[in-house]
mmCIF file of C-alpha atoms in Angstrom:
data_model
loop_
_atom_site.group_PDB
_atom_site.id
_atom_site.type_symbol
_atom_site.label_atom_id
_atom_site.label_comp_id
_atom_site.label_asym_id
_atom_site.label_seq_id
_atom_site.Cartn_x
_atom_site.Cartn_y
_atom_site.Cartn_z
ATOM 1 C CA VAL C 362 13.384 112.630 -44.958
ATOM 2 C CA VAL C 363 16.920 114.091 -44.034
ATOM 3 C CA VAL C 364 16.946 117.416 -43.553
ATOM 4 C CA ASN C 365 19.616 120.228 -43.824
ATOM 5 C CA ILE C 366 20.417 121.808 -40.292
ATOM 6 C CA ALA C 367 19.876 125.704 -42.105
ATOM 7 C CA ASN C 368 15.777 124.299 -42.443
ATOM 8 C CA LEU C 369 15.030 123.425 -38.980
ATOM 9 C CA ASN C 370 13.470 125.744 -36.562
ATOM 10 C CA GLY C 371 13.544 125.460 -32.839
ATOM 11 C CA ILE C 372 10.773 126.565 -30.347
ATOM 12 C CA GLN C 373 12.782 125.885 -27.358
ATOM 13 C CA PRO C 374 14.589 129.659 -26.618
ATOM 14 C CA PRO C 375 18.303 128.191 -25.084
ATOM 15 C CA ASP C 376 17.505 129.450 -21.699
ATOM 16 C CA GLU C 377 14.613 126.457 -21.720
ATOM 17 C CA TYR C 378 17.637 123.763 -22.109
ATOM 18 C CA SER C 379 18.498 121.731 -19.268
ATOM 19 C CA GLU C 380 21.952 121.038 -18.455
ATOM 20 C CA ALA C 381 21.252 117.507 -17.372
ATOM 21 C CA LYS C 382 19.825 116.928 -20.776
ATOM 22 C CA ASN C 383 22.713 118.726 -22.446
ATOM 23 C CA LYS C 384 25.274 116.612 -20.879
ATOM 24 C CA LYS C 385 23.011 113.241 -22.279
ATOM 25 C CA ILE C 386 22.828 114.384 -25.935
ATOM 26 C CA LYS C 387 26.834 115.163 -25.420
ATOM 27 C CA GLU C 388 27.240 111.989 -24.178
ATOM 28 C CA LEU C 389 25.478 109.988 -26.578
ATOM 29 C CA TYR C 390 27.125 111.819 -29.196
ATOM 30 C CA LYS C 391 30.688 110.841 -27.246
ATOM 31 C CA ILE C 392 29.455 107.568 -28.105
ATOM 32 C CA TYR C 393 27.994 107.485 -31.426
ATOM 33 C CA GLN C 394 31.235 109.224 -32.869
ATOM 34 C CA GLU C 395 33.669 106.594 -30.844
ATOM 35 C CA MET C 396 31.251 103.880 -33.316
ATOM 36 C CA GLY C 397 32.648 105.679 -35.968
ATOM 37 C CA ASN C 398 29.307 107.924 -36.636
ATOM 38 C CA PRO C 399 27.600 110.695 -35.097
ATOM 39 C CA GLN C 400 24.799 110.901 -37.420
ATOM 40 C CA GLN C 401 23.631 107.616 -36.502
ATOM 41 C CA LEU C 402 22.612 109.109 -33.386
ATOM 42 C CA THR C 403 19.677 111.078 -35.881
ATOM 43 C CA ILE C 404 18.889 107.611 -37.766
ATOM 44 C CA ASP C 405 18.445 105.821 -33.944
ATOM 45 C CA PHE C 406 16.748 108.906 -33.012
ATOM 46 C CA PRO C 407 14.847 111.357 -35.686
ATOM 47 C CA ILE C 408 13.678 114.767 -34.830
ATOM 48 C CA ILE C 409 10.603 115.058 -34.680
ATOM 49 C CA CYS C 410 9.399 118.228 -36.408
ATOM 50 C CA CYS C 411 6.205 119.910 -37.402
ATOM 51 C CA ALA C 412 5.589 121.161 -41.038
ATOM 52 C CA VAL C 413 4.281 124.801 -40.706
ATOM 53 C CA PRO C 414 2.780 126.377 -44.030
ATOM 54 C CA ASN C 415 4.567 129.599 -44.807
ATOM 55 C CA LEU C 416 1.223 130.567 -45.691
ATOM 56 C CA GLY C 417 -1.036 133.308 -44.754
ATOM 57 C CA VAL C 418 -4.331 132.882 -43.106
ATOM 58 C CA GLU C 419 -5.438 134.372 -46.149
ATOM 59 C CA ASP C 420 -4.393 131.641 -48.970
ATOM 60 C CA ILE C 421 -6.789 129.117 -50.283
ATOM 61 C CA MET C 422 -4.535 126.557 -49.403
ATOM 62 C CA PHE C 423 -4.327 127.070 -45.812
ATOM 63 C CA GLY C 424 -6.233 125.273 -44.264
ATOM 64 C CA GLN C 425 -5.358 122.102 -46.518
ATOM 65 C CA ALA C 426 -1.691 122.666 -45.535
ATOM 66 C CA LEU C 427 -2.459 122.409 -42.172
ATOM 67 C CA SER C 428 -3.588 118.693 -41.917
ATOM 68 C CA GLU C 429 -1.708 117.685 -44.864
ATOM 69 C CA LEU C 430 1.546 118.064 -46.434
ATOM 70 C CA ILE C 431 0.986 119.033 -50.252
ATOM 71 C CA PRO C 432 3.390 119.122 -52.814
ATOM 72 C CA ASP C 433 5.416 122.071 -54.448
ATOM 73 C CA THR C 434 3.975 124.071 -50.936
ATOM 74 C CA GLU C 435 6.427 125.883 -48.688
ATOM 75 C CA TYR C 436 6.817 124.873 -45.475
ATOM 76 C CA ASN C 437 8.847 125.946 -41.940
ATOM 77 C CA LEU C 438 10.104 123.033 -40.045
ATOM 78 C CA ALA C 439 9.627 122.951 -36.668
ATOM 79 C CA ILE C 440 11.832 121.144 -34.280
ATOM 80 C CA ILE C 441 9.163 119.795 -31.823
ATOM 81 C CA ASP C 442 11.826 116.918 -29.912
ATOM 82 C CA GLY C 443 15.214 117.119 -30.724
ATOM 83 C CA HIS C 444 16.230 120.425 -29.993
ATOM 84 C CA HIS C 445 19.543 119.302 -28.146
ATOM 85 C CA ARG C 446 20.309 117.129 -30.683
ATOM 86 C CA VAL C 447 20.241 119.755 -33.280
ATOM 87 C CA ARG C 448 22.009 122.157 -31.370
ATOM 88 C CA TYR C 449 24.844 120.241 -30.947
ATOM 89 C CA GLY C 450 24.813 118.222 -34.197
ATOM 90 C CA PRO C 451 27.371 120.387 -35.550
ATOM 91 C CA LYS C 452 30.178 120.210 -32.658
ATOM 92 C CA TYR C 453 30.360 116.548 -34.164
ATOM 93 C CA ASN C 454 30.106 117.385 -37.707
ATOM 94 C CA VAL C 455 26.866 116.384 -38.179
ATOM 95 C CA SER C 456 24.728 119.235 -39.959
ATOM 96 C CA ASP C 457 21.801 116.917 -42.017
ATOM 97 C CA PHE C 458 19.262 115.141 -39.660
ATOM 98 C CA TYR C 459 17.020 112.426 -40.190
ATOM 99 C CA CYS C 460 13.471 113.930 -39.245
ATOM 100 C CA SER C 461 10.149 112.579 -38.900
ATOM 101 C CA VAL C 462 8.035 115.559 -40.444
ATOM 102 C CA TYR C 463 3.978 115.763 -39.893
ATOM 103 C CA SER C 464 1.449 118.100 -40.294
ATOM 104 C CA LEU C 465 0.657 120.356 -38.078
ATOM 105 C CA SER C 466 -2.877 118.980 -37.199
ATOM 106 C CA GLN C 467 -1.538 115.311 -36.632
ATOM 107 C CA THR C 468 1.450 117.154 -34.276
ATOM 108 C CA LEU C 469 -1.556 119.058 -32.872
ATOM 109 C CA LEU C 470 -3.207 115.773 -32.345
ATOM 110 C CA ASN C 471 -0.365 113.901 -30.963
ATOM 111 C CA MET C 472 0.769 117.005 -27.899
ATOM 112 C CA LYS C 473 -3.092 116.397 -26.975
ATOM 113 C CA LYS C 474 -2.672 113.190 -26.657
ATOM 114 C CA LEU C 475 0.692 113.486 -24.688
ATOM 115 C CA LYS C 476 -1.012 115.719 -22.710
ATOM 116 C CA LYS C 477 1.385 118.762 -23.581
ATOM 117 C CA LEU C 478 -1.320 120.961 -25.219
ATOM 118 C CA ASP C 479 -4.875 122.145 -23.975
ATOM 119 C CA CYS C 480 -7.350 120.164 -25.940
ATOM 120 C CA GLN C 481 -9.291 123.362 -26.699
ATOM 121 C CA VAL C 482 -6.507 124.526 -29.209
ATOM 122 C CA ILE C 483 -7.113 124.446 -32.715
ATOM 123 C CA PRO C 484 -4.989 124.306 -35.605
ATOM 124 C CA GLU C 485 -5.116 128.050 -36.527
ATOM 125 C CA GLU C 486 -4.122 128.859 -32.937
ATOM 126 C CA TYR C 487 -1.159 125.947 -32.686
ATOM 127 C CA TYR C 488 0.378 127.716 -36.264
ATOM 128 C CA LYS C 489 0.343 131.000 -34.562
ATOM 129 C CA MET C 490 1.729 129.601 -30.875
ATOM 130 C CA LEU C 491 4.851 127.944 -33.631
ATOM 131 C CA LEU C 492 5.490 130.748 -35.887
ATOM 132 C CA LYS C 493 6.132 132.591 -32.477
ATOM 133 C CA GLY C 494 7.965 130.368 -30.560
ATOM 134 C CA MET C 495 9.941 129.621 -34.180
ATOM 135 C CA SER C 496 10.428 133.786 -34.159
ATOM 136 C CA SER C 497 11.615 134.091 -30.511
ATOM 137 C CA THR C 498 13.787 131.535 -30.603
ATOM 138 C CA ILE C 499 15.992 132.697 -33.171
ATOM 139 C CA SER C 500 15.709 136.189 -31.423
ATOM 140 C CA ALA C 501 16.651 134.643 -28.302
ATOM 141 C CA PHE C 502 19.839 132.829 -29.949
ATOM 142 C CA ALA C 503 20.293 136.325 -32.393
ATOM 143 C CA GLN C 504 20.804 137.841 -29.016
ATOM 144 C CA ARG C 505 23.994 135.186 -28.058
ATOM 145 C CA GLY C 506 25.564 135.433 -31.349
ATOM 146 C CA TYR C 507 23.897 132.921 -33.332
ATOM 147 C CA SER C 508 22.322 133.826 -36.820
ATOM 148 C CA HIS C 509 19.196 131.778 -38.307
ATOM 149 C CA THR C 510 16.668 132.779 -41.076
ATOM 150 C CA MET C 511 13.387 130.742 -41.394
ATOM 151 C CA ILE C 512 14.372 128.580 -44.908
ATOM 152 C CA PRO C 513 11.370 126.612 -45.924
ATOM 153 C CA VAL C 514 11.431 123.527 -47.170
ATOM 154 C CA ARG C 515 9.125 121.883 -50.246
ATOM 155 C CA PHE C 516 8.053 118.346 -50.071
#
């Protein structure tokens, strides 16, 4: 799926960006720019996103929206992998990103398999963690002069 940068929400505050990773991504973008297509970087290495339902927990569709992507339901896209590529994309005229989008339950399962999350975390808890991560990241970037608002998408 191709997603505009306005619809992507980081969960990694600026102070968690490593200089080594920043340097690597800038070098990759320069290589792709020299080849004439910096956007190709996001095709070769798509951004991994979690579709976080833009619903309240009391909504009757909430449980289903955690485990599958329901047509015409709004989702906020949380970047799971690709923060640096998204952050530096505009510097190379990239504003639309190729993304692999997963349901919240699929993302949670993969994070547990990769041992990046405790096996006891349940989908509702992960939902709250992602919302908090997106909100705190938006606030952290706002303190640095960057403005961003969560803009949901529909599939």
